Amino acid sequence: MSEILKGLRFLKGHGTENDFVIVPDPDGLLDLPPALVARLCDRRAGIGGDGLLRVVRSAAHPEAAPMAAEAEWFMDYRNSDGSIAEMCGNGVRVFARYLVTAGLAEGGELAVATRAGVRAVRVAAEGPDGPGEITVTMGRAELPGPDGIVVTVGERQWPALNVSMGNPHAVVFVDDLAHAGKLLDPPAVAPAAAYPTGVNVEFVVDRGPRHVAMRVHERGSGETRSCGTGACAVMVAAARRDGADPARTGQPVTYTVDLPGGRLVITEQADGTVLMTGPAVILAEGGIDQRWLAG
């Protein structure tokens, strides 16, 4: 075990109950192999989390160095199984909350580098009810196709819409969220060639005008209480299903998206940019027992 790992510190945070282990590593010195990430995220034998957020300066990370002029900090996001993901919407909000709480960034407007590009973030001022909500500019959604994608759970099948938010999503509309099953294992998605690196699968029901609810299986993590990029993908899919396309009408469209862990508000603007607004909380910090780490 390296001397650097012996001093490993962590924080715990969540955004609409999508929870993360946060590991500050400003100078990019830590080696976090997949097996260690999976141990840290283990809910029974580790700290527990849907994923891990390593906080590193963009200039200190080879993948983020080209973005250093735009964003000082890079969100090195890992799924709970240790695999690397391009983007995590709830993670960006929690990441930004950490930067402000730790005094590494001012509230208001800031930028975060991710593997899906730089994301503009607005951290609202704290109010009488606690920290303000955080809005992330999530970029533009893409509908890359192909047609004919099908999601299967047990004996049920549904057509799915392929939506990319910098990471891949298959969105299906169902009559009852219970039809998604336990979501312990990835739902079957065909054709497999449509998602060569795996896919997040969202199951969606209507709750009212421009108001939907969803469950999600996140690749590499299983069912989570919330998925920010998934909520954005769902909003875009619902809008297209409902005949709303801001690029065509010139008018922004907003949907409320309920998740098991809370509520997000998603807006697609006339230029196609998607905005996600929701809470983010830092709830604990501490150190890792060296005997556990050595094991």
CSV table of C-alpha atoms in Angstrom, one decimal:
chain,number,residue,atom,x,y,z
A,1,MET,CA,0.0,0.0,0.0
A,2,SER,CA,1.5,3.4,-1.0
A,3,GLU,CA,2.2,6.1,1.5
A,4,ILE,CA,-0.3,8.3,-0.3
A,5,LEU,CA,-3.1,5.8,0.1
A,6,LYS,CA,-2.4,5.5,3.8
A,7,GLY,CA,-3.7,9.1,4.2
A,8,LEU,CA,-6.8,8.5,2.2
A,9,ARG,CA,-9.7,10.7,3.2
A,10,PHE,CA,-13.3,10.7,2.0
A,11,LEU,CA,-16.6,12.5,2.2
A,12,LYS,CA,-20.1,11.2,1.5
A,13,GLY,CA,-22.7,13.0,-0.4
A,14,HIS,CA,-25.9,12.5,-2.4
A,15,GLY,CA,-28.1,14.2,-4.9
A,16,THR,CA,-31.8,13.0,-4.7
A,17,GLU,CA,-30.4,10.0,-2.9
A,18,ASN,CA,-28.0,9.0,-5.7
A,19,ASP,CA,-25.0,8.7,-3.3
A,20,PHE,CA,-21.3,9.0,-3.8
A,21,VAL,CA,-18.0,8.5,-2.0
A,22,ILE,CA,-16.0,11.7,-2.6
A,23,VAL,CA,-12.2,11.4,-2.6
A,24,PRO,CA,-10.2,14.6,-2.7
A,25,ASP,CA,-7.1,14.2,-4.8
A,26,PRO,CA,-6.3,17.8,-6.0
A,27,ASP,CA,-2.8,16.9,-7.4
A,28,GLY,CA,-3.9,13.6,-9.0
A,29,LEU,CA,-1.5,11.5,-7.0
A,30,LEU,CA,-3.9,8.6,-6.0
A,31,ASP,CA,-4.0,5.3,-7.8
A,32,LEU,CA,-7.6,4.1,-7.5
A,33,PRO,CA,-7.8,0.7,-9.3
A,34,PRO,CA,-11.3,-0.7,-10.0
A,35,ALA,CA,-11.1,-3.2,-7.2
A,36,LEU,CA,-10.4,-0.5,-4.6
A,37,VAL,CA,-13.3,1.7,-6.0
A,38,ALA,CA,-15.6,-1.3,-5.8
A,39,ARG,CA,-14.5,-2.0,-2.1
A,40,LEU,CA,-15.1,1.6,-1.2
A,41,CYS,CA,-18.6,1.6,-2.8
A,42,ASP,CA,-19.6,-1.7,-1.2
A,43,ARG,CA,-22.6,-1.1,1.0
A,44,ARG,CA,-21.9,-3.9,3.4
A,45,ALA,CA,-18.2,-4.0,3.7
A,46,GLY,CA,-17.2,-0.5,2.6
A,47,ILE,CA,-18.4,3.1,2.8
A,48,GLY,CA,-21.2,2.5,0.3
A,49,GLY,CA,-22.2,4.5,-2.7
A,50,ASP,CA,-23.6,4.4,-6.2
A,51,GLY,CA,-20.3,5.7,-7.4
A,52,LEU,CA,-17.1,7.5,-6.5
A,53,LEU,CA,-16.2,11.1,-7.3
A,54,ARG,CA,-12.4,11.8,-7.4
A,55,VAL,CA,-11.8,15.5,-7.1
A,56,VAL,CA,-8.7,16.4,-9.1
A,57,ARG,CA,-7.4,19.6,-10.7
A,58,SER,CA,-7.9,19.4,-14.5
A,59,ALA,CA,-4.3,20.3,-15.2
A,60,ALA,CA,-3.2,17.2,-13.1
A,61,HIS,CA,-5.2,14.6,-15.0
A,62,PRO,CA,-4.2,13.6,-18.5
A,63,GLU,CA,-7.9,13.2,-19.7
A,64,ALA,CA,-8.8,16.7,-18.4
A,65,ALA,CA,-5.7,18.7,-19.1
A,66,PRO,CA,-7.1,20.0,-22.4
A,67,MET,CA,-10.1,21.4,-20.5
A,68,ALA,CA,-7.9,23.1,-17.7
A,69,ALA,CA,-8.3,26.6,-19.3
A,70,GLU,CA,-12.1,26.3,-19.0
A,71,ALA,CA,-12.5,24.4,-15.7
A,72,GLU,CA,-10.0,24.2,-12.8
A,73,TRP,CA,-11.6,21.0,-11.4
A,74,PHE,CA,-12.2,17.6,-13.1
A,75,MET,CA,-14.8,15.1,-11.9
A,76,ASP,CA,-13.2,11.7,-12.3
A,77,TYR,CA,-16.3,9.6,-11.9
A,78,ARG,CA,-16.4,5.8,-11.4
A,79,ASN,CA,-19.3,3.5,-11.2
A,80,SER,CA,-19.7,1.4,-8.0
A,81,ASP,CA,-18.2,-1.6,-9.8
A,82,GLY,CA,-15.0,0.4,-10.5
A,83,SER,CA,-15.7,1.0,-14.1
A,84,ILE,CA,-15.3,4.5,-15.6
A,85,ALA,CA,-18.3,6.5,-16.8
A,86,GLU,CA,-18.4,9.5,-19.1
A,87,MET,CA,-20.9,11.6,-17.0
A,88,CYS,CA,-23.1,11.6,-13.9
A,89,GLY,CA,-25.6,14.4,-13.6
A,90,ASN,CA,-26.3,14.0,-9.9
A,91,GLY,CA,-22.6,13.5,-9.4
A,92,VAL,CA,-21.8,16.9,-10.9
A,93,ARG,CA,-24.2,18.6,-8.4
A,94,VAL,CA,-22.6,16.8,-5.5
A,95,PHE,CA,-19.1,17.6,-6.9
A,96,ALA,CA,-20.0,21.3,-7.1
A,97,ARG,CA,-21.4,21.3,-3.6
A,98,TYR,CA,-18.2,19.8,-2.3
A,99,LEU,CA,-16.1,22.4,-4.2
A,100,VAL,CA,-18.0,25.3,-2.6
A,101,THR,CA,-18.2,23.7,0.9
A,102,ALA,CA,-14.5,23.0,0.9
A,103,GLY,CA,-13.7,26.6,-0.2
A,104,LEU,CA,-12.2,25.4,-3.6
A,105,ALA,CA,-14.8,27.4,-5.6
A,106,GLU,CA,-17.1,30.3,-5.0
A,107,GLY,CA,-20.9,29.9,-5.1
A,108,GLY,CA,-22.7,31.2,-8.1
A,109,GLU,CA,-21.3,30.2,-11.5
A,110,LEU,CA,-18.6,27.7,-11.9
A,111,ALA,CA,-17.3,25.1,-14.4
A,112,VAL,CA,-16.7,21.4,-13.9
A,113,ALA,CA,-14.7,19.2,-16.4
A,114,THR,CA,-16.0,15.7,-17.1
A,115,ARG,CA,-15.3,13.0,-19.6
A,116,ALA,CA,-18.3,14.3,-21.5
A,117,GLY,CA,-16.9,17.8,-21.6
A,118,VAL,CA,-17.1,20.9,-19.5
A,119,ARG,CA,-20.4,21.5,-17.6
A,120,ALA,CA,-21.5,24.9,-16.5
A,121,VAL,CA,-22.9,24.9,-13.0
A,122,ARG,CA,-24.9,27.5,-11.0
A,123,VAL,CA,-25.0,27.0,-7.2
A,124,ALA,CA,-27.8,29.0,-5.7
A,125,ALA,CA,-27.2,31.0,-2.5
A,126,GLU,CA,-28.1,29.4,0.8
A,127,GLY,CA,-31.6,30.2,2.1
A,128,PRO,CA,-33.5,29.8,5.3
A,129,ASP,CA,-34.3,26.2,4.5
A,130,GLY,CA,-30.6,25.3,3.8
A,131,PRO,CA,-28.3,25.1,0.8
A,132,GLY,CA,-29.8,26.3,-2.5
A,133,GLU,CA,-30.4,24.0,-5.4
A,134,ILE,CA,-27.9,23.5,-8.1
A,135,THR,CA,-28.4,23.8,-11.8
A,136,VAL,CA,-26.2,22.1,-14.3
A,137,THR,CA,-26.0,22.8,-18.0
A,138,MET,CA,-26.0,19.3,-19.3
A,139,GLY,CA,-25.3,20.0,-23.0
A,140,ARG,CA,-27.4,18.8,-25.8
A,141,ALA,CA,-29.2,15.5,-26.1
A,142,GLU,CA,-28.6,13.4,-29.1
A,143,LEU,CA,-31.0,10.8,-30.6
A,144,PRO,CA,-28.5,8.6,-32.5
A,145,GLY,CA,-30.9,5.7,-33.2
A,146,PRO,CA,-31.1,3.1,-34.4
A,147,ASP,CA,-34.9,2.4,-34.6
A,148,GLY,CA,-36.1,-0.9,-33.4
A,149,ILE,CA,-34.4,-1.0,-29.9
A,150,VAL,CA,-36.3,-3.3,-27.6
A,151,VAL,CA,-36.0,-3.6,-23.8
A,152,THR,CA,-37.2,-6.9,-22.2
A,153,VAL,CA,-38.0,-7.7,-18.5
A,154,GLY,CA,-39.4,-11.1,-18.0
A,155,GLU,CA,-42.2,-11.7,-20.4
A,156,ARG,CA,-42.7,-8.0,-21.2
A,157,GLN,CA,-41.1,-6.0,-24.0
A,158,TRP,CA,-41.2,-2.4,-24.9
A,159,PRO,CA,-39.8,-0.2,-27.7
A,160,ALA,CA,-37.0,2.1,-26.5
A,161,LEU,CA,-35.7,5.4,-27.6
A,162,ASN,CA,-31.9,5.8,-27.7
A,163,VAL,CA,-30.9,9.1,-26.0
A,164,SER,CA,-27.3,10.2,-25.4
A,165,MET,CA,-26.5,12.8,-22.7
A,166,GLY,CA,-22.8,12.2,-23.2
A,167,ASN,CA,-23.5,8.7,-21.9
A,168,PRO,CA,-26.0,6.2,-23.3
A,169,HIS,CA,-29.7,5.7,-22.3
A,170,ALA,CA,-32.6,3.5,-23.4
A,171,VAL,CA,-35.9,5.1,-22.4
A,172,VAL,CA,-39.1,3.1,-22.3
A,173,PHE,CA,-42.6,4.2,-21.4
A,174,VAL,CA,-44.5,1.7,-19.3
A,175,ASP,CA,-48.0,1.4,-17.7
A,176,ASP,CA,-46.6,0.7,-14.2
A,177,LEU,CA,-43.1,1.2,-12.7
A,178,ALA,CA,-43.4,-2.2,-11.0
A,179,HIS,CA,-43.1,-3.8,-14.5
A,180,ALA,CA,-39.4,-2.9,-14.4
A,181,GLY,CA,-38.9,-5.7,-11.9
A,182,LYS,CA,-36.2,-5.6,-9.3
A,183,LEU,CA,-33.6,-4.2,-11.6
A,184,LEU,CA,-30.8,-6.1,-9.8
A,185,ASP,CA,-29.4,-7.2,-13.1
A,186,PRO,CA,-29.3,-5.2,-16.4
A,187,PRO,CA,-32.6,-5.4,-18.4
A,188,ALA,CA,-32.1,-7.2,-21.8
A,189,VAL,CA,-31.6,-4.6,-24.5
A,190,ALA,CA,-31.5,-5.5,-28.2
A,191,PRO,CA,-29.8,-5.2,-30.5
A,192,ALA,CA,-26.7,-5.3,-28.3
A,193,ALA,CA,-24.6,-3.6,-30.9
A,194,ALA,CA,-26.5,-0.4,-30.3
A,195,TYR,CA,-24.8,-0.1,-26.9
A,196,PRO,CA,-21.3,-1.6,-27.2
A,197,THR,CA,-20.2,-0.2,-23.8
A,198,GLY,CA,-23.5,-0.9,-21.9
A,199,VAL,CA,-26.5,1.3,-21.3
A,200,ASN,CA,-28.6,3.0,-18.6
A,201,VAL,CA,-32.2,1.9,-18.9
A,202,GLU,CA,-35.0,4.2,-17.8
A,203,PHE,CA,-38.6,3.1,-17.2
A,204,VAL,CA,-41.1,5.9,-17.3
A,205,VAL,CA,-44.8,6.5,-16.4
A,206,ASP,CA,-46.9,9.7,-16.7
A,207,ARG,CA,-48.0,11.6,-13.6
A,208,GLY,CA,-49.6,14.6,-15.2
A,209,PRO,CA,-49.0,17.3,-17.9
A,210,ARG,CA,-45.2,17.5,-18.4
A,211,HIS,CA,-44.8,15.5,-15.2
A,212,VAL,CA,-43.3,12.0,-15.3
A,213,ALA,CA,-41.9,9.4,-12.8
A,214,MET,CA,-39.1,7.0,-13.5
A,215,ARG,CA,-36.9,4.1,-12.3
A,216,VAL,CA,-33.5,3.4,-13.6
A,217,HIS,CA,-30.9,0.7,-13.9
A,218,GLU,CA,-27.5,2.4,-14.2
A,219,ARG,CA,-24.8,0.4,-16.0
A,220,GLY,CA,-22.1,-0.7,-13.5
A,221,SER,CA,-24.3,0.2,-10.5
A,222,GLY,CA,-27.7,-1.5,-10.7
A,223,GLU,CA,-30.9,0.2,-9.7
A,224,THR,CA,-30.2,3.6,-8.1
A,225,ARG,CA,-32.5,6.0,-6.3
A,226,SER,CA,-31.8,8.7,-8.9
A,227,CYS,CA,-29.9,9.3,-12.2
A,228,GLY,CA,-29.4,12.9,-13.4
A,229,THR,CA,-28.5,12.2,-16.9
A,230,GLY,CA,-31.3,9.6,-17.0
A,231,ALA,CA,-33.8,12.2,-15.9
A,232,CYS,CA,-32.5,14.5,-18.8
A,233,ALA,CA,-32.8,11.6,-21.3
A,234,VAL,CA,-36.4,10.9,-20.0
A,235,MET,CA,-37.4,14.5,-20.3
A,236,VAL,CA,-36.2,14.7,-23.9
A,237,ALA,CA,-37.9,11.4,-24.8
A,238,ALA,CA,-41.2,12.5,-23.2
A,239,ALA,CA,-41.1,15.8,-25.0
A,240,ARG,CA,-40.6,14.2,-28.4
A,241,ARG,CA,-43.3,11.7,-27.6
A,242,ASP,CA,-45.6,14.6,-26.7
A,243,GLY,CA,-44.7,16.5,-29.9
A,244,ALA,CA,-42.6,19.1,-28.2
A,245,ASP,CA,-39.3,20.1,-29.8
A,246,PRO,CA,-37.8,23.4,-28.7
A,247,ALA,CA,-35.5,23.5,-31.7
A,248,ARG,CA,-38.6,23.5,-34.0
A,249,THR,CA,-40.8,25.8,-31.9
A,250,GLY,CA,-38.2,28.2,-30.4
A,251,GLN,CA,-39.8,27.7,-27.0
A,252,PRO,CA,-38.2,26.0,-24.0
A,253,VAL,CA,-39.9,23.0,-22.5
A,254,THR,CA,-39.8,22.0,-18.8
A,255,TYR,CA,-40.7,18.7,-17.3
A,256,THR,CA,-40.8,17.6,-13.6
A,257,VAL,CA,-39.2,14.2,-13.2
A,258,ASP,CA,-39.9,12.2,-10.0
A,259,LEU,CA,-37.4,9.6,-9.0
A,260,PRO,CA,-37.4,7.3,-6.0
A,261,GLY,CA,-34.9,9.6,-4.2
A,262,GLY,CA,-36.5,12.9,-5.0
A,263,ARG,CA,-37.5,15.4,-7.7
A,264,LEU,CA,-35.5,17.0,-10.6
A,265,VAL,CA,-36.7,19.8,-12.9
A,266,ILE,CA,-35.4,19.5,-16.4
A,267,THR,CA,-35.6,22.2,-19.1
A,268,GLU,CA,-34.7,21.9,-22.8
A,269,GLN,CA,-33.9,25.3,-24.2
A,270,ALA,CA,-34.5,26.5,-27.8
A,271,ASP,CA,-30.9,25.8,-28.7
A,272,GLY,CA,-31.2,22.3,-27.5
A,273,THR,CA,-29.2,22.8,-24.3
A,274,VAL,CA,-30.6,20.8,-21.3
A,275,LEU,CA,-30.7,22.2,-17.8
A,276,MET,CA,-31.1,20.1,-14.7
A,277,THR,CA,-32.0,21.6,-11.3
A,278,GLY,CA,-32.0,19.7,-8.0
A,279,PRO,CA,-30.5,19.4,-4.5
A,280,ALA,CA,-27.1,18.2,-3.4
A,281,VAL,CA,-25.9,17.4,0.1
A,282,ILE,CA,-22.6,16.7,1.7
A,283,LEU,CA,-23.4,14.6,4.8
A,284,ALA,CA,-20.2,13.1,6.3
A,285,GLU,CA,-16.4,13.0,6.1
A,286,GLY,CA,-13.7,10.9,7.6
A,287,GLY,CA,-10.7,8.6,7.0
A,288,ILE,CA,-10.2,5.0,6.0
A,289,ASP,CA,-9.0,2.5,8.6
A,290,GLN,CA,-5.5,1.5,7.4
A,291,ARG,CA,-6.0,-2.2,8.2
A,292,TRP,CA,-9.1,-2.3,6.0
A,293,LEU,CA,-7.3,-0.5,3.3
A,294,ALA,CA,-4.3,-2.8,3.5
A,295,GLY,CA,-6.6,-5.8,3.2
